[in-house]
Amino acid sequence: MKVRFWGTRGSIPVSITATDIRAKLIAALIASRDRAFHHRDDIEAFIDGLGFDVAGSFGGHSSCVQLITGHPEHVILDLGSGARPLGQAMLDHFGPGVPQTYHVFMSHLHWDHIMGFPFFAPVYIPGNRVVIHSCHRDVERAFRRQQAEPSFPVRFDQLAAEVRFEVHAPDTDINVAGMTARARLQQHSGDSYGWAFTAHGKRVVYATDSEHDVGNVQQRAEVIEFFRDADLVIFDAMYSLAESVSVKADWGHSSNVIGVELCQAAKVRQLMLFHHEPAHDDTRIAGILAETRRYEEISREDQPLEVFAAYDGLVHPL
Amino acid sequence: MQIIESPALSAPNGKSARVIVVSGRIDQSTADLFDKALKPFLDTCRNGEAPLIIDFSGVDYISSVGLRVLMLASRQVKSQSGRIAIAALTPVVAEVFQISRFNLVFQVFATPDAAAAALSV
Ligand SMILES: [Zn+2]
Ligand SMILES: [Zn+2]
């Protein structure tokens, strides 16, 4: 199984600016001083050594993740603005003449998680099937409303693909696209749900837009059970721990420190920091990743936990 | 985890500060104990009383639950118009404060003496 990240930013999409790119170029050119590049390979090797915050970017699309299991039906988690490039990639790969089935699992219905749907090109092509799985009873209303006048020029009823909504109960296994999926209620304004997926002996947990109440012993135990032995946990690490328990308490998000502690307690193999704060630039996110890896070392009791930071375009094999 | 009160420190201006020395690990298994042991010192840390300095030189590790106890402590003292500070973090605990950004929430001093001088004005 592979996990492909199409949108990794929290709350609102952001874009890299001319100022950001200029700063990256200056950093790269300073690092290249007194070096000779005879071949393209020399340049590539130099770029690879620069650090992702200088040579790359975490990107700015809001939440959209694809689980690639080899099953002919596709699996998508949330439809933030990253759903636009995902839809385009699907059309490029399969062509418009070959109908596809897409299963979408929704964490919740906040705008940053549904805004990509009207730009997900497969919904405009007859024959395609999109099944939206959610634990929110008003899921269909949320999708219809964002395309109603005066907010969008194409009404939901005008979509050519077959779009179906399936409302599920949490804490119950469902079998979709060769996988088992199970939802768990999370602490977030209007509720959100984490999803655990099992396929081919691998277990992936998608736990975004979730606050973890540090003093709540029972909640902690439930989360650890939900994360238990996962190969990968995709975790809302939008705030610092201090913010999440003080000025931003009750804002519905968590921190890198809590992600590490919960994953260590649940014996998770890999932690993926996700739903990055929109105010953070690449340097800041790279710094948070380095600090999170250090905290993992400091707090480790037995097996190591690998820590990564998701970025738009990342293909993460399990 | 253990808290022991050490002799009061006097600041250059002659006023004194109460000092408690914490030692051990403050994590999921000891945070409750830390909370309870801290409580009597917090209750008397109010307007007009001596400021409280928490000497962390014996703490090897603090996790999120321990930091939460410190945050609630600081809130309680603030509501009583008292004064509280943390001093003498070990290098690892200083890193945890930095990573969690609790260094931006608490007043942290290099030594109990520095804390006493700053708080007893
Ligand atoms: Zn969100
Ligand atoms: Zn949300």
Short mmCIF file of C-alpha atoms and ligand atoms in Angstrom, two decimals:
data_model
loop_
_atom_site.label_atom_id
_atom_site.label_comp_id
_atom_site.label_asym_id
_atom_site.label_seq_id
_atom_site.Cartn_x
_atom_site.Cartn_y
_atom_site.Cartn_z
CA MET A 1 0.00 0.00 0.00
CA LYS A 2 1.08 3.56 -0.74
CA VAL A 3 -0.24 6.87 0.55
CA ARG A 4 -0.20 9.83 -1.80
CA PHE A 5 -0.67 13.30 -0.39
CA TRP A 6 -2.43 15.86 -2.62
CA GLY A 7 -3.25 18.47 0.03
CA THR A 8 -1.59 18.76 3.43
CA ARG A 9 -2.35 22.30 4.65
CA GLY A 10 -4.79 23.09 7.44
CA SER A 11 -7.85 25.33 7.35
CA ILE A 12 -7.23 27.24 4.11
CA PRO A 13 -5.08 26.69 1.02
CA VAL A 14 -1.98 28.87 0.80
CA SER A 15 0.48 29.59 -1.98
CA ILE A 16 4.20 30.08 -2.02
CA THR A 17 5.04 33.72 -2.83
CA ALA A 18 7.68 35.45 -4.94
CA THR A 19 9.40 36.51 -1.70
CA ASP A 20 9.58 32.87 -0.55
CA ILE A 21 11.10 31.74 -3.86
CA ARG A 22 13.62 34.55 -3.84
CA ALA A 23 14.72 33.54 -0.32
CA LYS A 24 15.14 29.91 -1.47
CA LEU A 25 17.21 30.98 -4.49
CA ILE A 26 19.44 33.16 -2.36
CA ALA A 27 19.96 30.34 0.16
CA ALA A 28 20.77 27.89 -2.65
CA LEU A 29 23.21 30.26 -4.36
CA ILE A 30 24.99 31.04 -1.09
CA ALA A 31 25.37 27.29 -0.49
CA SER A 32 26.74 26.83 -4.03
CA ARG A 33 29.57 29.32 -3.68
CA ASP A 34 33.03 27.92 -4.53
CA ARG A 35 31.49 24.83 -6.10
CA ALA A 36 31.86 23.80 -9.73
CA PHE A 37 29.05 22.01 -11.55
CA HIS A 38 30.33 20.14 -14.61
CA HIS A 39 27.32 17.93 -15.24
CA ARG A 40 23.62 17.99 -14.59
CA ASP A 41 24.19 15.15 -12.08
CA ASP A 42 26.42 17.47 -10.01
CA ILE A 43 23.58 19.99 -9.85
CA GLU A 44 21.01 17.35 -8.94
CA ALA A 45 23.24 15.99 -6.17
CA PHE A 46 23.81 19.51 -4.83
CA ILE A 47 20.05 20.22 -4.80
CA ASP A 48 19.37 16.93 -3.02
CA GLY A 49 21.74 18.05 -0.26
CA LEU A 50 20.10 21.45 0.23
CA GLY A 51 17.23 20.48 2.51
CA PHE A 52 13.59 20.28 1.53
CA ASP A 53 12.71 23.74 2.82
CA VAL A 54 15.21 25.29 0.37
CA ALA A 55 15.01 22.91 -2.58
CA GLY A 56 11.33 22.05 -2.29
CA SER A 57 8.10 23.15 -0.65
CA PHE A 58 5.48 21.55 1.55
CA GLY A 59 2.82 23.01 -0.74
CA GLY A 60 -0.41 24.69 0.14
CA HIS A 61 -3.44 22.62 -0.87
CA SER A 62 -5.96 21.79 1.84
CA SER A 63 -6.56 18.20 2.97
CA CYS A 64 -6.75 15.48 0.33
CA VAL A 65 -5.03 12.10 0.58
CA GLN A 66 -5.14 9.03 -1.65
CA LEU A 67 -4.66 5.44 -0.48
CA ILE A 68 -3.23 3.32 -3.27
CA THR A 69 -3.91 -0.34 -2.61
CA GLY A 70 -3.88 -1.80 -6.13
CA HIS A 71 -7.66 -2.25 -6.02
CA PRO A 72 -9.44 -1.02 -9.20
CA GLU A 73 -11.68 1.29 -7.13
CA HIS A 74 -9.93 4.40 -5.83
CA VAL A 75 -9.79 5.55 -2.21
CA ILE A 76 -9.58 9.22 -1.25
CA LEU A 77 -9.59 10.83 2.20
CA ASP A 78 -11.25 14.28 2.22
CA LEU A 79 -11.81 16.60 -0.71
CA GLY A 80 -9.86 19.74 0.11
CA SER A 81 -8.31 21.80 -2.67
CA GLY A 82 -5.81 18.97 -3.32
CA ALA A 83 -8.70 17.11 -4.99
CA ARG A 84 -8.27 19.31 -8.07
CA PRO A 85 -4.77 18.05 -9.06
CA LEU A 86 -5.81 14.54 -7.96
CA GLY A 87 -8.81 14.58 -10.32
CA GLN A 88 -6.65 15.88 -13.14
CA ALA A 89 -4.05 13.16 -12.57
CA MET A 90 -6.80 10.53 -12.67
CA LEU A 91 -8.12 11.82 -15.99
CA ASP A 92 -4.61 12.01 -17.43
CA HIS A 93 -3.93 8.43 -16.34
CA PHE A 94 -7.19 6.66 -17.21
CA GLY A 95 -8.57 8.96 -19.92
CA PRO A 96 -12.10 10.33 -19.88
CA GLY A 97 -13.52 7.29 -21.72
CA VAL A 98 -12.84 4.73 -19.00
CA PRO A 99 -15.28 5.15 -16.09
CA GLN A 100 -13.80 4.91 -12.60
CA THR A 101 -15.18 4.47 -9.11
CA TYR A 102 -13.97 6.76 -6.32
CA HIS A 103 -14.61 6.08 -2.64
CA VAL A 104 -14.16 9.20 -0.56
CA PHE A 105 -13.92 9.01 3.25
CA MET A 106 -14.75 12.30 4.95
CA SER A 107 -13.24 13.38 8.28
CA HIS A 108 -15.88 16.12 8.53
CA LEU A 109 -17.60 18.79 6.49
CA HIS A 110 -15.62 21.93 7.24
CA TRP A 111 -14.94 23.98 4.17
CA ASP A 112 -11.24 23.17 3.83
CA HIS A 113 -12.20 19.47 3.53
CA ILE A 114 -14.95 19.77 0.89
CA MET A 115 -13.86 22.78 -1.21
CA GLY A 116 -12.03 20.70 -3.84
CA PHE A 117 -15.11 18.68 -4.81
CA PRO A 118 -16.52 21.11 -7.44
CA PHE A 119 -13.04 21.11 -9.05
CA PHE A 120 -12.62 17.32 -9.00
CA ALA A 121 -12.91 16.83 -12.77
CA PRO A 122 -14.16 13.20 -12.73
CA VAL A 123 -17.55 14.42 -11.40
CA TYR A 124 -18.19 16.16 -14.74
CA ILE A 125 -17.77 12.97 -16.77
CA PRO A 126 -20.70 10.58 -17.27
CA GLY A 127 -20.07 7.01 -16.19
CA ASN A 128 -17.83 7.88 -13.26
CA ARG A 129 -19.08 6.91 -9.81
CA VAL A 130 -18.23 8.82 -6.64
CA VAL A 131 -19.29 7.34 -3.31
CA ILE A 132 -18.88 9.69 -0.36
CA HIS A 133 -18.60 7.90 2.98
CA SER A 134 -19.23 9.97 6.09
CA CYS A 135 -20.46 9.69 9.66
CA HIS A 136 -22.17 13.09 9.38
CA ARG A 137 -25.89 12.80 8.62
CA ASP A 138 -25.88 16.16 6.84
CA VAL A 139 -23.04 15.25 4.46
CA GLU A 140 -25.20 15.54 1.32
CA ARG A 141 -26.55 18.91 2.37
CA ALA A 142 -22.99 20.25 2.87
CA PHE A 143 -21.94 19.20 -0.63
CA ARG A 144 -25.11 20.50 -2.28
CA ARG A 145 -24.97 23.78 -0.39
CA GLN A 146 -21.45 24.69 -1.51
CA GLN A 147 -22.62 24.44 -5.14
CA ALA A 148 -25.90 26.26 -4.61
CA GLU A 149 -26.44 29.83 -5.80
CA PRO A 150 -24.84 32.29 -5.29
CA SER A 151 -21.67 30.40 -4.33
CA PHE A 152 -20.88 28.35 -7.46
CA PRO A 153 -21.88 28.44 -11.15
CA VAL A 154 -22.52 24.67 -11.54
CA ARG A 155 -25.29 23.19 -9.39
CA PHE A 156 -24.80 19.81 -7.75
CA ASP A 157 -27.67 18.36 -9.87
CA GLN A 158 -25.81 19.26 -13.03
CA LEU A 159 -22.89 16.93 -12.27
CA ALA A 160 -22.61 14.19 -14.89
CA ALA A 161 -21.10 11.49 -12.70
CA GLU A 162 -23.15 9.39 -10.31
CA VAL A 163 -22.54 10.82 -6.83
CA ARG A 164 -23.80 8.82 -3.87
CA PHE A 165 -23.63 9.45 -0.14
CA GLU A 166 -23.30 6.70 2.44
CA VAL A 167 -23.72 7.62 6.08
CA HIS A 168 -22.02 5.18 8.44
CA ALA A 169 -22.04 4.60 12.16
CA PRO A 170 -18.65 5.00 13.87
CA ASP A 171 -16.93 2.07 15.63
CA THR A 172 -18.21 -0.35 12.98
CA ASP A 173 -16.13 -2.10 10.32
CA ILE A 174 -17.14 -1.44 6.72
CA ASN A 175 -15.66 -3.16 3.69
CA VAL A 176 -14.90 -0.94 0.73
CA ALA A 177 -12.49 -1.29 -2.22
CA GLY A 178 -10.78 -4.35 -0.73
CA MET A 179 -10.14 -2.63 2.58
CA THR A 180 -11.70 -2.56 6.01
CA ALA A 181 -12.48 0.94 7.27
CA ARG A 182 -13.63 2.04 10.71
CA ALA A 183 -14.43 5.52 12.01
CA ARG A 184 -13.95 7.02 15.46
CA LEU A 185 -15.53 10.22 16.80
CA GLN A 186 -12.96 12.96 17.48
CA GLN A 187 -13.03 16.20 19.46
CA HIS A 188 -13.63 19.01 16.93
CA SER A 189 -16.21 21.72 16.42
CA GLY A 190 -19.24 20.05 14.78
CA ASP A 191 -17.52 16.65 15.31
CA SER A 192 -14.92 15.01 13.14
CA TYR A 193 -14.09 11.35 12.58
CA GLY A 194 -10.77 9.59 12.35
CA TRP A 195 -10.62 6.63 9.97
CA ALA A 196 -8.56 3.46 10.35
CA PHE A 197 -7.94 1.44 7.18
CA THR A 198 -6.65 -2.09 6.96
CA ALA A 199 -5.54 -3.73 3.71
CA HIS A 200 -2.85 -6.27 2.76
CA GLY A 201 -1.78 -6.57 6.40
CA LYS A 202 -1.12 -2.81 6.70
CA ARG A 203 -2.97 -0.43 8.96
CA VAL A 204 -3.22 3.32 8.24
CA VAL A 205 -4.99 5.81 10.51
CA TYR A 206 -6.15 9.19 9.24
CA ALA A 207 -6.75 11.40 12.29
CA THR A 208 -7.03 15.00 11.21
CA ASP A 209 -8.92 17.92 12.71
CA SER A 210 -8.84 16.39 16.14
CA GLU A 211 -8.06 17.98 19.46
CA HIS A 212 -6.56 15.79 22.17
CA ASP A 213 -7.40 16.92 25.65
CA VAL A 214 -4.15 16.38 27.56
CA GLY A 215 -5.83 15.85 30.91
CA ASN A 216 -8.50 13.44 29.66
CA VAL A 217 -7.34 9.94 30.61
CA GLN A 218 -10.24 8.07 29.04
CA GLN A 219 -9.99 9.90 25.72
CA ARG A 220 -6.26 9.18 25.66
CA ALA A 221 -6.88 5.46 26.21
CA GLU A 222 -9.47 5.38 23.40
CA VAL A 223 -7.17 7.15 20.95
CA ILE A 224 -4.30 4.80 21.79
CA GLU A 225 -6.58 1.84 21.12
CA PHE A 226 -7.60 3.36 17.77
CA PHE A 227 -3.95 3.99 16.79
CA ARG A 228 -2.74 0.63 18.15
CA ASP A 229 0.08 -0.97 16.08
CA ALA A 230 -0.66 1.22 13.04
CA ASP A 231 1.97 1.27 10.31
CA LEU A 232 1.21 4.95 9.73
CA VAL A 233 -0.79 7.61 11.59
CA ILE A 234 -1.58 10.81 9.67
CA PHE A 235 -1.93 13.33 12.48
CA ASP A 236 -3.23 16.90 12.85
CA ALA A 237 -0.16 18.71 14.19
CA MET A 238 -1.29 22.23 13.38
CA TYR A 239 -0.36 23.91 16.67
CA SER A 240 2.42 23.76 19.22
CA LEU A 241 1.55 21.98 22.48
CA ALA A 242 1.59 25.30 24.36
CA GLU A 243 -0.87 26.89 21.92
CA SER A 244 -3.15 23.86 21.95
CA VAL A 245 -3.57 23.94 25.72
CA SER A 246 -3.66 27.72 26.16
CA VAL A 247 -4.73 30.37 23.62
CA LYS A 248 -5.94 27.81 21.07
CA ALA A 249 -7.56 25.35 23.48
CA ASP A 250 -10.96 24.24 22.07
CA TRP A 251 -9.96 25.26 18.53
CA GLY A 252 -10.10 21.59 17.56
CA HIS A 253 -6.51 20.80 16.60
CA SER A 254 -3.52 19.06 18.09
CA SER A 255 0.27 19.28 18.22
CA ASN A 256 3.42 17.41 17.18
CA VAL A 257 4.24 16.61 20.84
CA ILE A 258 0.87 14.92 21.46
CA GLY A 259 1.21 13.06 18.14
CA VAL A 260 4.54 11.59 19.25
CA GLU A 261 3.29 10.64 22.72
CA LEU A 262 0.09 8.96 21.47
CA CYS A 263 1.90 7.08 18.69
CA GLN A 264 4.62 5.89 21.07
CA ALA A 265 2.03 4.66 23.55
CA ALA A 266 0.14 2.89 20.74
CA LYS A 267 3.33 1.34 19.30
CA VAL A 268 2.81 2.99 15.93
CA ARG A 269 5.62 2.59 13.35
CA GLN A 270 5.38 5.93 11.53
CA LEU A 271 3.87 9.33 12.31
CA MET A 272 3.04 11.76 9.50
CA LEU A 273 2.57 15.38 10.59
CA PHE A 274 -0.40 16.81 8.67
CA HIS A 275 -2.81 19.79 8.45
CA HIS A 276 0.08 22.27 8.63
CA GLU A 277 -0.63 25.74 9.99
CA PRO A 278 -1.28 28.09 7.02
CA ALA A 279 0.83 30.85 8.62
CA HIS A 280 3.96 28.65 8.59
CA ASP A 281 6.47 28.82 5.74
CA ASP A 282 8.64 25.92 4.56
CA THR A 283 11.50 26.77 6.94
CA ARG A 284 9.13 26.73 9.89
CA ILE A 285 7.55 23.38 8.96
CA ALA A 286 11.00 21.82 8.34
CA GLY A 287 12.05 23.14 11.77
CA ILE A 288 8.97 21.61 13.40
CA LEU A 289 9.76 18.27 11.75
CA ALA A 290 13.34 18.36 13.10
CA GLU A 291 12.07 19.26 16.59
CA THR A 292 9.45 16.50 16.46
CA ARG A 293 12.12 13.92 15.59
CA ARG A 294 14.18 15.18 18.53
CA TYR A 295 11.19 14.97 20.88
CA GLU A 296 10.63 11.39 19.70
CA GLU A 297 14.23 10.59 20.71
CA ILE A 298 13.86 12.27 24.09
CA SER A 299 10.57 10.58 24.95
CA ARG A 300 11.25 7.15 23.40
CA GLU A 301 10.87 4.21 25.76
CA ASP A 302 11.24 1.21 23.49
CA GLN A 303 10.83 0.89 19.71
CA PRO A 304 11.59 4.00 17.65
CA LEU A 305 8.81 5.91 15.90
CA GLU A 306 9.69 7.34 12.48
CA VAL A 307 8.43 10.89 11.99
CA PHE A 308 7.69 12.62 8.67
CA ALA A 309 5.98 15.83 7.58
CA ALA A 310 3.48 15.44 4.74
CA TYR A 311 3.83 17.61 1.65
CA ASP A 312 1.73 18.01 -1.48
CA GLY A 313 2.99 15.42 -3.95
CA LEU A 314 4.53 13.04 -1.40
CA VAL A 315 4.13 9.36 -2.27
CA HIS A 316 4.75 7.43 0.94
CA PRO A 317 5.20 3.65 0.62
CA LEU A 318 4.31 1.42 3.57
CA MET B 1 8.87 12.28 41.15
CA GLN B 2 9.50 14.17 44.37
CA ILE B 3 9.09 17.74 45.66
CA ILE B 4 11.21 19.00 48.56
CA GLU B 5 11.13 22.52 49.94
CA SER B 6 14.54 24.10 50.36
CA PRO B 7 15.42 27.15 52.49
CA ALA B 8 13.93 30.42 51.30
CA LEU B 9 16.11 32.59 49.10
CA SER B 10 16.51 36.26 49.74
CA ALA B 11 16.76 38.68 46.88
CA PRO B 12 19.27 41.57 46.86
CA ASN B 13 16.50 43.85 48.13
CA GLY B 14 16.04 41.71 51.25
CA LYS B 15 12.70 40.17 50.27
CA SER B 16 12.53 36.40 50.22
CA ALA B 17 11.19 33.76 47.83
CA ARG B 18 9.99 30.26 48.58
CA VAL B 19 11.88 27.52 46.68
CA ILE B 20 10.80 23.97 45.96
CA VAL B 21 13.05 21.44 44.26
CA VAL B 22 11.41 18.91 41.95
CA SER B 23 13.18 15.73 40.87
CA GLY B 24 12.55 12.65 38.74
CA ARG B 25 10.37 12.13 35.66
CA ILE B 26 7.06 13.92 35.22
CA ASP B 27 5.03 11.86 32.78
CA GLN B 28 1.72 10.00 32.45
CA SER B 29 2.45 7.88 35.54
CA THR B 30 3.64 10.69 37.86
CA ALA B 31 1.79 13.84 36.71
CA ASP B 32 -1.07 13.34 39.19
CA LEU B 33 1.41 13.01 42.02
CA PHE B 34 3.20 16.16 40.83
CA ASP B 35 -0.13 18.00 40.71
CA LYS B 36 -1.06 16.98 44.26
CA ALA B 37 2.39 17.70 45.70
CA LEU B 38 2.41 21.15 44.09
CA LYS B 39 -1.05 22.12 45.32
CA PRO B 40 -0.25 23.31 48.90
CA PHE B 41 2.55 25.55 47.61
CA LEU B 42 0.23 27.08 45.00
CA ASP B 43 -2.54 27.75 47.51
CA THR B 44 -0.26 29.99 49.56
CA CYS B 45 1.32 31.70 46.54
CA ARG B 46 -0.86 34.80 46.48
CA ASN B 47 -0.75 38.57 46.60
CA GLY B 48 1.42 39.79 49.46
CA GLU B 49 3.03 36.38 50.08
CA ALA B 50 6.51 35.27 49.02
CA PRO B 51 6.83 34.35 45.33
CA LEU B 52 7.27 30.64 44.50
CA ILE B 53 10.27 29.33 42.56
CA ILE B 54 10.13 25.82 41.17
CA ASP B 55 13.68 24.50 40.89
CA PHE B 56 13.69 21.95 38.07
CA SER B 57 17.37 20.97 38.30
CA GLY B 58 16.48 17.40 39.31
CA VAL B 59 13.85 16.78 36.60
CA ASP B 60 15.14 14.47 33.82
CA TYR B 61 12.02 14.54 31.65
CA ILE B 62 8.60 16.19 31.48
CA SER B 63 5.85 15.18 29.05
CA SER B 64 2.69 16.98 27.93
CA VAL B 65 0.69 16.06 31.06
CA GLY B 66 3.39 17.52 33.29
CA LEU B 67 3.51 20.71 31.24
CA ARG B 68 -0.26 20.95 31.58
CA VAL B 69 0.07 20.77 35.38
CA LEU B 70 2.57 23.65 35.21
CA MET B 71 0.22 25.66 33.01
CA LEU B 72 -2.70 25.18 35.39
CA ALA B 73 -0.39 26.11 38.29
CA SER B 74 0.61 29.32 36.60
CA ARG B 75 -3.06 30.11 35.91
CA GLN B 76 -4.05 29.53 39.53
CA VAL B 77 -1.23 31.73 40.83
CA LYS B 78 -2.09 34.48 38.36
CA SER B 79 -5.73 34.40 39.52
CA GLN B 80 -4.47 34.86 43.12
CA SER B 81 -2.22 37.75 42.01
CA GLY B 82 0.77 35.73 43.19
CA ARG B 83 4.11 35.28 41.42
CA ILE B 84 5.67 32.02 40.22
CA ALA B 85 8.69 31.07 38.11
CA ILE B 86 10.60 28.01 37.01
CA ALA B 87 14.36 27.80 37.28
CA ALA B 88 17.35 25.61 36.42
CA LEU B 89 16.04 23.40 33.62
CA THR B 90 18.28 20.49 32.69
CA PRO B 91 19.36 20.59 29.01
CA VAL B 92 16.83 17.91 27.97
CA VAL B 93 13.92 19.55 29.80
CA ALA B 94 14.96 22.91 28.30
CA GLU B 95 14.64 21.24 24.89
CA VAL B 96 11.15 19.95 25.74
CA PHE B 97 10.14 23.49 26.78
CA GLN B 98 11.49 24.83 23.48
CA ILE B 99 9.88 22.14 21.28
CA SER B 100 6.49 22.47 22.99
CA ARG B 101 6.82 26.32 23.04
CA PHE B 102 6.18 26.31 26.78
CA ASN B 103 9.27 28.53 26.97
CA LEU B 104 6.95 31.24 25.61
CA VAL B 105 4.31 30.59 28.29
CA PHE B 106 6.42 30.43 31.46
CA GLN B 107 9.06 32.65 32.95
CA VAL B 108 12.12 30.41 33.01
CA PHE B 109 15.32 31.49 34.77
CA ALA B 110 18.81 29.99 34.65
CA THR B 111 19.10 29.70 38.45
CA PRO B 112 16.82 30.00 41.52
CA ASP B 113 18.83 33.11 42.52
CA ALA B 114 18.12 34.78 39.19
CA ALA B 115 14.43 33.95 39.62
CA ALA B 116 14.39 35.34 43.18
CA ALA B 117 16.02 38.57 42.04
CA ALA B 118 13.51 38.98 39.21
CA LEU B 119 10.41 38.09 41.24
CA SER B 120 11.13 39.90 44.48
CA VAL B 121 11.09 43.44 43.11
ZN ZN C 1 -9.27 21.19 8.51
ZN ZN C 2 -12.23 21.30 10.80
#
